[in-house]
mmCIF file of C-alpha atoms in Angstrom:
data_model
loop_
_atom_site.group_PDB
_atom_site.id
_atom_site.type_symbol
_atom_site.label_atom_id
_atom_site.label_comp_id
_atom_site.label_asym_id
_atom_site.label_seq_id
_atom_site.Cartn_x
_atom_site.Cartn_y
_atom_site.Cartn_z
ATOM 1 C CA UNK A 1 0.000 0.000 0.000
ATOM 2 C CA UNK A 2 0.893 3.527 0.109
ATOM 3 C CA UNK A 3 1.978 4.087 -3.774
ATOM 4 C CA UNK A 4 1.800 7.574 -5.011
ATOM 5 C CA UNK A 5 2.338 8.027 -8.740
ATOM 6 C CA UNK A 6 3.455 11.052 -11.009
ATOM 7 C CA UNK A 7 2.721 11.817 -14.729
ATOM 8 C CA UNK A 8 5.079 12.556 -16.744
ATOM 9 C CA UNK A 9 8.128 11.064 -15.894
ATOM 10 C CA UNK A 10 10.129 12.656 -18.455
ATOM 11 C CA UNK A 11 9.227 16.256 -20.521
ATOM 12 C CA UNK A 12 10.946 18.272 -22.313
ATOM 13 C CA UNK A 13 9.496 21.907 -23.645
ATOM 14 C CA UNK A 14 10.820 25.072 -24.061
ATOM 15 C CA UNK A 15 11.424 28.076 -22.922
ATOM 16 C CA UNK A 16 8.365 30.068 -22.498
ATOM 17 C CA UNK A 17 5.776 27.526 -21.936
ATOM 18 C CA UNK A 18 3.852 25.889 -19.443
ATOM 19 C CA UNK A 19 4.151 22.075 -17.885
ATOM 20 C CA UNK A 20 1.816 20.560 -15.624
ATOM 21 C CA UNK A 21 2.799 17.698 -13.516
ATOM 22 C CA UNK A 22 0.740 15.091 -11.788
ATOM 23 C CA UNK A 23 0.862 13.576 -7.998
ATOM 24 C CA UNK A 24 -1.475 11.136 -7.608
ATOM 25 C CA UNK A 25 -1.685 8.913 -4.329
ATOM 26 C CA UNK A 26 -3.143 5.743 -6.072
ATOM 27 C CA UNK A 27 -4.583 3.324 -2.749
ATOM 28 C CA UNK A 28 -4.809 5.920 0.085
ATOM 29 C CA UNK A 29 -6.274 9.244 0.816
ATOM 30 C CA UNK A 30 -3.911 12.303 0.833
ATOM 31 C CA UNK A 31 -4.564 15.120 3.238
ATOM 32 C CA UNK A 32 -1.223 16.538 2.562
ATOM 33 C CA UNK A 33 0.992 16.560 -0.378
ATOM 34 C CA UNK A 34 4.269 18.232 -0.428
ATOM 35 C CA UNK A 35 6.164 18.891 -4.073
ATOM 36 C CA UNK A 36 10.058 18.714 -3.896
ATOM 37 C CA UNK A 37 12.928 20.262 -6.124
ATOM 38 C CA UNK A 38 16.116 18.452 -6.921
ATOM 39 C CA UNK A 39 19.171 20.135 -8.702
ATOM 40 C CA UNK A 40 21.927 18.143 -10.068
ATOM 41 C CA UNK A 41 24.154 16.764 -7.088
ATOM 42 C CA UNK A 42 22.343 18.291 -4.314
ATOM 43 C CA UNK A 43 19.616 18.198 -2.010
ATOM 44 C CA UNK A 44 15.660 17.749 -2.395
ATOM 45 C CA UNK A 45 14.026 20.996 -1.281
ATOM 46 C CA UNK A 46 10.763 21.732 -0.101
ATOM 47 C CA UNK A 47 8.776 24.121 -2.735
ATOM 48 C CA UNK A 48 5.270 24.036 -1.343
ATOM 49 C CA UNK A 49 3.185 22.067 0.873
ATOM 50 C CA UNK A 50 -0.780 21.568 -0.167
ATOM 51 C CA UNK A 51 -3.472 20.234 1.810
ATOM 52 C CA UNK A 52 -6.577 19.672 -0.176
ATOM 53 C CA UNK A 53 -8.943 22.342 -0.628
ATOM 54 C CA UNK A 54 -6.651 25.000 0.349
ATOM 55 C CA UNK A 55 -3.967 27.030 -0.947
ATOM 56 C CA UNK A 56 -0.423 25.650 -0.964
ATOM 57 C CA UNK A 57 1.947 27.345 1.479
ATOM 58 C CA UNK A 58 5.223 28.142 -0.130
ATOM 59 C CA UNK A 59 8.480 28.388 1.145
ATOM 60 C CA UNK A 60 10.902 31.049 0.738
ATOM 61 C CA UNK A 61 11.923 32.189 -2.256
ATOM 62 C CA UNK A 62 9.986 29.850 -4.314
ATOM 63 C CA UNK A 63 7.171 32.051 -6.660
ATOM 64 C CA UNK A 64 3.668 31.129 -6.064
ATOM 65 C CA UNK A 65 2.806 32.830 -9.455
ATOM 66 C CA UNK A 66 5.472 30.592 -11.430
ATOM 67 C CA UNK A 67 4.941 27.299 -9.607
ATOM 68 C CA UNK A 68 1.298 27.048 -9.483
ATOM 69 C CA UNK A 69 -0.237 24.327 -7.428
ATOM 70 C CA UNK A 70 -3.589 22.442 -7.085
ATOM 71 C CA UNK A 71 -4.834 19.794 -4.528
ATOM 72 C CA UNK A 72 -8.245 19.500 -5.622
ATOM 73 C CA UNK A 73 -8.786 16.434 -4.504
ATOM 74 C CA UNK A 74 -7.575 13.812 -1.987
ATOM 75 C CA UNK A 75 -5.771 12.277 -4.299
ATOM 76 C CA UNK A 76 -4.587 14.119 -6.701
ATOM 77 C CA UNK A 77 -2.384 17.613 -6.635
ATOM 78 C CA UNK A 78 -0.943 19.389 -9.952
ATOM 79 C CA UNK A 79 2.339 20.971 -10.096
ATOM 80 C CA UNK A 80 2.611 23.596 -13.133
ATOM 81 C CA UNK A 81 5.219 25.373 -13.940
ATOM 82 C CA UNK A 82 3.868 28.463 -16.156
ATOM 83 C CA UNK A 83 6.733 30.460 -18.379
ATOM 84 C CA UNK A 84 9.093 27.918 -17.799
ATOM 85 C CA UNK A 85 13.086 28.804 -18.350
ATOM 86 C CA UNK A 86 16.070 26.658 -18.719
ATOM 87 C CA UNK A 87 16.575 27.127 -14.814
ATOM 88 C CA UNK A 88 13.680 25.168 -13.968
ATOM 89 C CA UNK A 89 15.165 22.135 -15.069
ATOM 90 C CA UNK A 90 15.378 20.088 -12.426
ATOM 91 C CA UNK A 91 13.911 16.923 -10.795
ATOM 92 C CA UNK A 92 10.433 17.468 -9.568
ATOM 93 C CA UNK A 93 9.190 15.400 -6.583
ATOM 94 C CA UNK A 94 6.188 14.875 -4.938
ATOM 95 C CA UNK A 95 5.128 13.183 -1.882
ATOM 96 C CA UNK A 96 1.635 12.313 -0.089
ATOM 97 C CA UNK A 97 0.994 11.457 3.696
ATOM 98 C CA UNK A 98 -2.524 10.384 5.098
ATOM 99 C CA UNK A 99 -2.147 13.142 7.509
ATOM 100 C CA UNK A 100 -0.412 15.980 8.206
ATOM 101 C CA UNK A 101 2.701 14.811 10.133
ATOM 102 C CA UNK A 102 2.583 11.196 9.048
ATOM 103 C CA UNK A 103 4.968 9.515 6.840
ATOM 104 C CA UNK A 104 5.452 10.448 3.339
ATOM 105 C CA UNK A 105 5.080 8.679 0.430
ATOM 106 C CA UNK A 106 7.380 9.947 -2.235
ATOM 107 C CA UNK A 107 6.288 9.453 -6.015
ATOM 108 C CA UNK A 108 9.025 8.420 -8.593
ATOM 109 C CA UNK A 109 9.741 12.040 -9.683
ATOM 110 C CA UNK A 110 9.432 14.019 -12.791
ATOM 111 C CA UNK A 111 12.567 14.832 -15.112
ATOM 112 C CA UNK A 112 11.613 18.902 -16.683
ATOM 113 C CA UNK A 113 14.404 19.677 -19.134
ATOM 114 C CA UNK A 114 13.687 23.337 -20.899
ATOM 115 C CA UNK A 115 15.574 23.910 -23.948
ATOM 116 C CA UNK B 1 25.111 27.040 7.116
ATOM 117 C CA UNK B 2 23.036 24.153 5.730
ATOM 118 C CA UNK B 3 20.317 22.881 7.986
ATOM 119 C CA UNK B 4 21.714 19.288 7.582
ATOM 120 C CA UNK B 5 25.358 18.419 6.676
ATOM 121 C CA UNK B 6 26.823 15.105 5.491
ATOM 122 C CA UNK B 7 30.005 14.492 3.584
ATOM 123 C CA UNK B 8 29.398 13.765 0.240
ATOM 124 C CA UNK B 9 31.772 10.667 -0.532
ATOM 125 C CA UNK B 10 32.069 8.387 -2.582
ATOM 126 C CA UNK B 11 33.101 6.073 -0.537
ATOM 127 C CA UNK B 12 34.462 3.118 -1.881
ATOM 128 C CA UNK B 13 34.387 -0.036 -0.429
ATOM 129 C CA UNK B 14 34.543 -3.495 -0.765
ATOM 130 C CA UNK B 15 32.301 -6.214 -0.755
ATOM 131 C CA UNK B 16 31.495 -7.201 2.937
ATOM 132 C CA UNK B 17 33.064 -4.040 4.432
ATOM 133 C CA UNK B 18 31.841 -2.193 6.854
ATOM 134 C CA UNK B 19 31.155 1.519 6.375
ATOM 135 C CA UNK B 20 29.764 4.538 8.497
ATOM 136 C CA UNK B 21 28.025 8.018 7.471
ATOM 137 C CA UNK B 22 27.933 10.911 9.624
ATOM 138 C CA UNK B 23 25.266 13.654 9.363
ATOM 139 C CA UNK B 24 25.277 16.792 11.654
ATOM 140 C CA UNK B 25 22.170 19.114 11.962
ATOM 141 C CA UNK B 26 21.743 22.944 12.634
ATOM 142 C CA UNK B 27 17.736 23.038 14.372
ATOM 143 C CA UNK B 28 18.297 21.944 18.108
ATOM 144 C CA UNK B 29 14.213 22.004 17.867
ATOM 145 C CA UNK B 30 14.323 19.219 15.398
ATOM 146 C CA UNK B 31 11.939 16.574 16.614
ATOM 147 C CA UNK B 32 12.153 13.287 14.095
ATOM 148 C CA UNK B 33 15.209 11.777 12.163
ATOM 149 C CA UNK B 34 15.459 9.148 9.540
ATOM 150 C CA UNK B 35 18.103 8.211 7.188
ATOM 151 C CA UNK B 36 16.533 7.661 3.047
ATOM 152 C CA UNK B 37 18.006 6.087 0.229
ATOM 153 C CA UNK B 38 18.214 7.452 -2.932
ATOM 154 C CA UNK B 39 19.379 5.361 -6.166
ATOM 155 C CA UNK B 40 20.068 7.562 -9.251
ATOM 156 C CA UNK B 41 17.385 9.380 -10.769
ATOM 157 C CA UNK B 42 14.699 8.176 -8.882
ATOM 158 C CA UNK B 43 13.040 9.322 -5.844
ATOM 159 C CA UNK B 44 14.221 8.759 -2.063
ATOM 160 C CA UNK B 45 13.164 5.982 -0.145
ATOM 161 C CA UNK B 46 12.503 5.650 3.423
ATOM 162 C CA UNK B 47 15.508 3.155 5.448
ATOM 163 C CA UNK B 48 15.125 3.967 8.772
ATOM 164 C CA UNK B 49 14.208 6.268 11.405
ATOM 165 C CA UNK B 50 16.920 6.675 14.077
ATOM 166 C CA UNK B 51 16.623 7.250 17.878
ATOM 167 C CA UNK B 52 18.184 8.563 20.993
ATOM 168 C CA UNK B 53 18.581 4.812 21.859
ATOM 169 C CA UNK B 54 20.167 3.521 18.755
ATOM 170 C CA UNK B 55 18.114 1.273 16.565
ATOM 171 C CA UNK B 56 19.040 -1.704 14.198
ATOM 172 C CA UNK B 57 17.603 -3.531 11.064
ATOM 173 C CA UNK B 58 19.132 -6.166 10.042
ATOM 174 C CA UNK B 59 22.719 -5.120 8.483
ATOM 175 C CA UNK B 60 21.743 -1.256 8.822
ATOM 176 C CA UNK B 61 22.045 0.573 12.501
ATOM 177 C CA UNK B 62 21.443 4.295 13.198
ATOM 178 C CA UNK B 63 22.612 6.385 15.928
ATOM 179 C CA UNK B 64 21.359 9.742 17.228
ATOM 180 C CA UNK B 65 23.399 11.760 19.275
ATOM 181 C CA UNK B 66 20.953 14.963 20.387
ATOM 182 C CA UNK B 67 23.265 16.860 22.380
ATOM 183 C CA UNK B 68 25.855 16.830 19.896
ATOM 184 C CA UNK B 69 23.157 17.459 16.623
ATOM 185 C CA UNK B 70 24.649 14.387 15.126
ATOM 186 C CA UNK B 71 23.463 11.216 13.597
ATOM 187 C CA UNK B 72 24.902 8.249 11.866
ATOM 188 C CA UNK B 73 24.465 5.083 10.019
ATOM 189 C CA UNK B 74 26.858 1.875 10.187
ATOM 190 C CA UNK B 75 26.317 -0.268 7.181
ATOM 191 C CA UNK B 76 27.918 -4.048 8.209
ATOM 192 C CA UNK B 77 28.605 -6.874 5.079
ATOM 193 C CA UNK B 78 28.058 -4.032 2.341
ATOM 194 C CA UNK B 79 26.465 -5.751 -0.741
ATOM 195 C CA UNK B 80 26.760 -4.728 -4.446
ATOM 196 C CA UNK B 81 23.177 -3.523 -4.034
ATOM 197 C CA UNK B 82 23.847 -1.239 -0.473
ATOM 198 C CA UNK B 83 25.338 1.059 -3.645
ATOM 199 C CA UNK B 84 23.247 4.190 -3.639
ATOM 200 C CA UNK B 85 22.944 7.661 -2.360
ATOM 201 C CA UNK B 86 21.955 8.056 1.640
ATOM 202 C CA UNK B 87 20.379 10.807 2.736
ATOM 203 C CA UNK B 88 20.538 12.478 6.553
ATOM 204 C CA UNK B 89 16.593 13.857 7.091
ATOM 205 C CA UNK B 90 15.560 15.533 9.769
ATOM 206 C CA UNK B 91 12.096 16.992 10.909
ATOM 207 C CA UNK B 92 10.340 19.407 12.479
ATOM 208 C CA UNK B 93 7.422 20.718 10.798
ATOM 209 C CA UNK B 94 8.831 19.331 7.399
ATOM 210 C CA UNK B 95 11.372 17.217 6.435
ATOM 211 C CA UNK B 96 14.745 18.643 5.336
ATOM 212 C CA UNK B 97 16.920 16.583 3.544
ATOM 213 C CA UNK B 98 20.829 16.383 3.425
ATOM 214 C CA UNK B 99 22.615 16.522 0.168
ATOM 215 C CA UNK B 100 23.509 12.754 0.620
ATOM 216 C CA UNK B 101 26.172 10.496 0.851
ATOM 217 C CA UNK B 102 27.419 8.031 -1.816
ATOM 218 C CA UNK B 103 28.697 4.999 -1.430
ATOM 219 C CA UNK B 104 30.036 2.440 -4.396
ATOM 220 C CA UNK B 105 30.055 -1.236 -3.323
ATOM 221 C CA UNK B 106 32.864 -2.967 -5.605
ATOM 222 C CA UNK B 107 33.501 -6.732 -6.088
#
């Protein structure tokens, strides 16, 4: 149990446009879902957290206009990254737990390259 | 200072060696500490939490060490597949992940 899936897991668009990513928690129910960054050779970092039906809360220095971020339901949240630049390429994460403060359940990732 | 240091390796080992990772933490506050794994281009994986009293599964044992902000993770009888990136996480009201530690098991 506990599997959370993302869609795609590989895109490549350029600069300029908009990508929307998938988190889907696939045999539970997710109150919380939290999407992760992950440059080259370093650490994941916290972008936003969500909790369904309200807005995401950000942390610093990440753009709430840029990343935009829906949790519509409790088990699915969207990830899109509007305008996107080559310095958004990264590897996207997100993870699901059944309640806030519970375990997380990481998805496999997405790959974003912008050319 | 990063929230959560660890030395980035590689370390290199052997077959059936035995290898430790060290992790040091900035947030005295921090309430919850596990070590992931983290295999190339995919996404972390949960190992093991680690406590005050020192916990063990199986070949892996972690070690938390509050008053000094320190934590580690003794590996015994590496195998090929123990290869991976391991990352230091720590908690309070979100998890905040070391850059990681890598660690090539040769034959």
């Amino acid at each position: 149990g506990a599997v959370v899936s993302q869609h795609p897991s590989r895109v490549i668009c350029k600069s300029g446009t908009s990508v929307k990513i998938e988190c889907r928690s696939l045999d539970f129910q997710a109150t919380t879902m939290f999407w992760y960054r992950q440059f080259p050779k370093q650490s994941l970092m916290l972008m936003a957290t969500s909790n369904e039906g309200s807005k995401a809360t950000y942390e610093q220095g990440v753009e709430k206009d840029k990343f935009l971020i829906n949790h519509a339901s409790l088990t699915l949240s969207t990830l899109t990254v509007t305008s996107a630049h080559p310095e958004d390429s990264s590897f996207y994460i997100c993870s699901a737990s059944k309640r806030a403060g519970d375990e997380q359940y990481f998805g496999p990732g997405t790959r974003l390259t912008v050319t | 200072r990063k929230e959560v240091e660890q030395d980035p390796g590689p370390f290199n080992v052997p077959e059936g060696a035995t290898v430790a990772f060290n992790c040091t933490y900035s947030n005295s506050a921090s309430q919850s500490f596990f070590w992931y794994r983290q295999d190339c281009r995919k996404e972390p994986k949960l190992l093991m939490s680690v406590y005050s009293s020192g916990n063990e599964d199986g070949r892996f044992t972690a070690q938390l060490n509050r008053a000094s902000q320190y934590i580690s993770l003794l590996i015994r009888d590496s195998k090929l597949s123990d290869s991976a990136t391991y990352l230091c996480v720590v908690s309070g009201n979100k998890l905040v992940f070391g850059a990681g530690t890598i660690l090539r098991v040769k034959s």
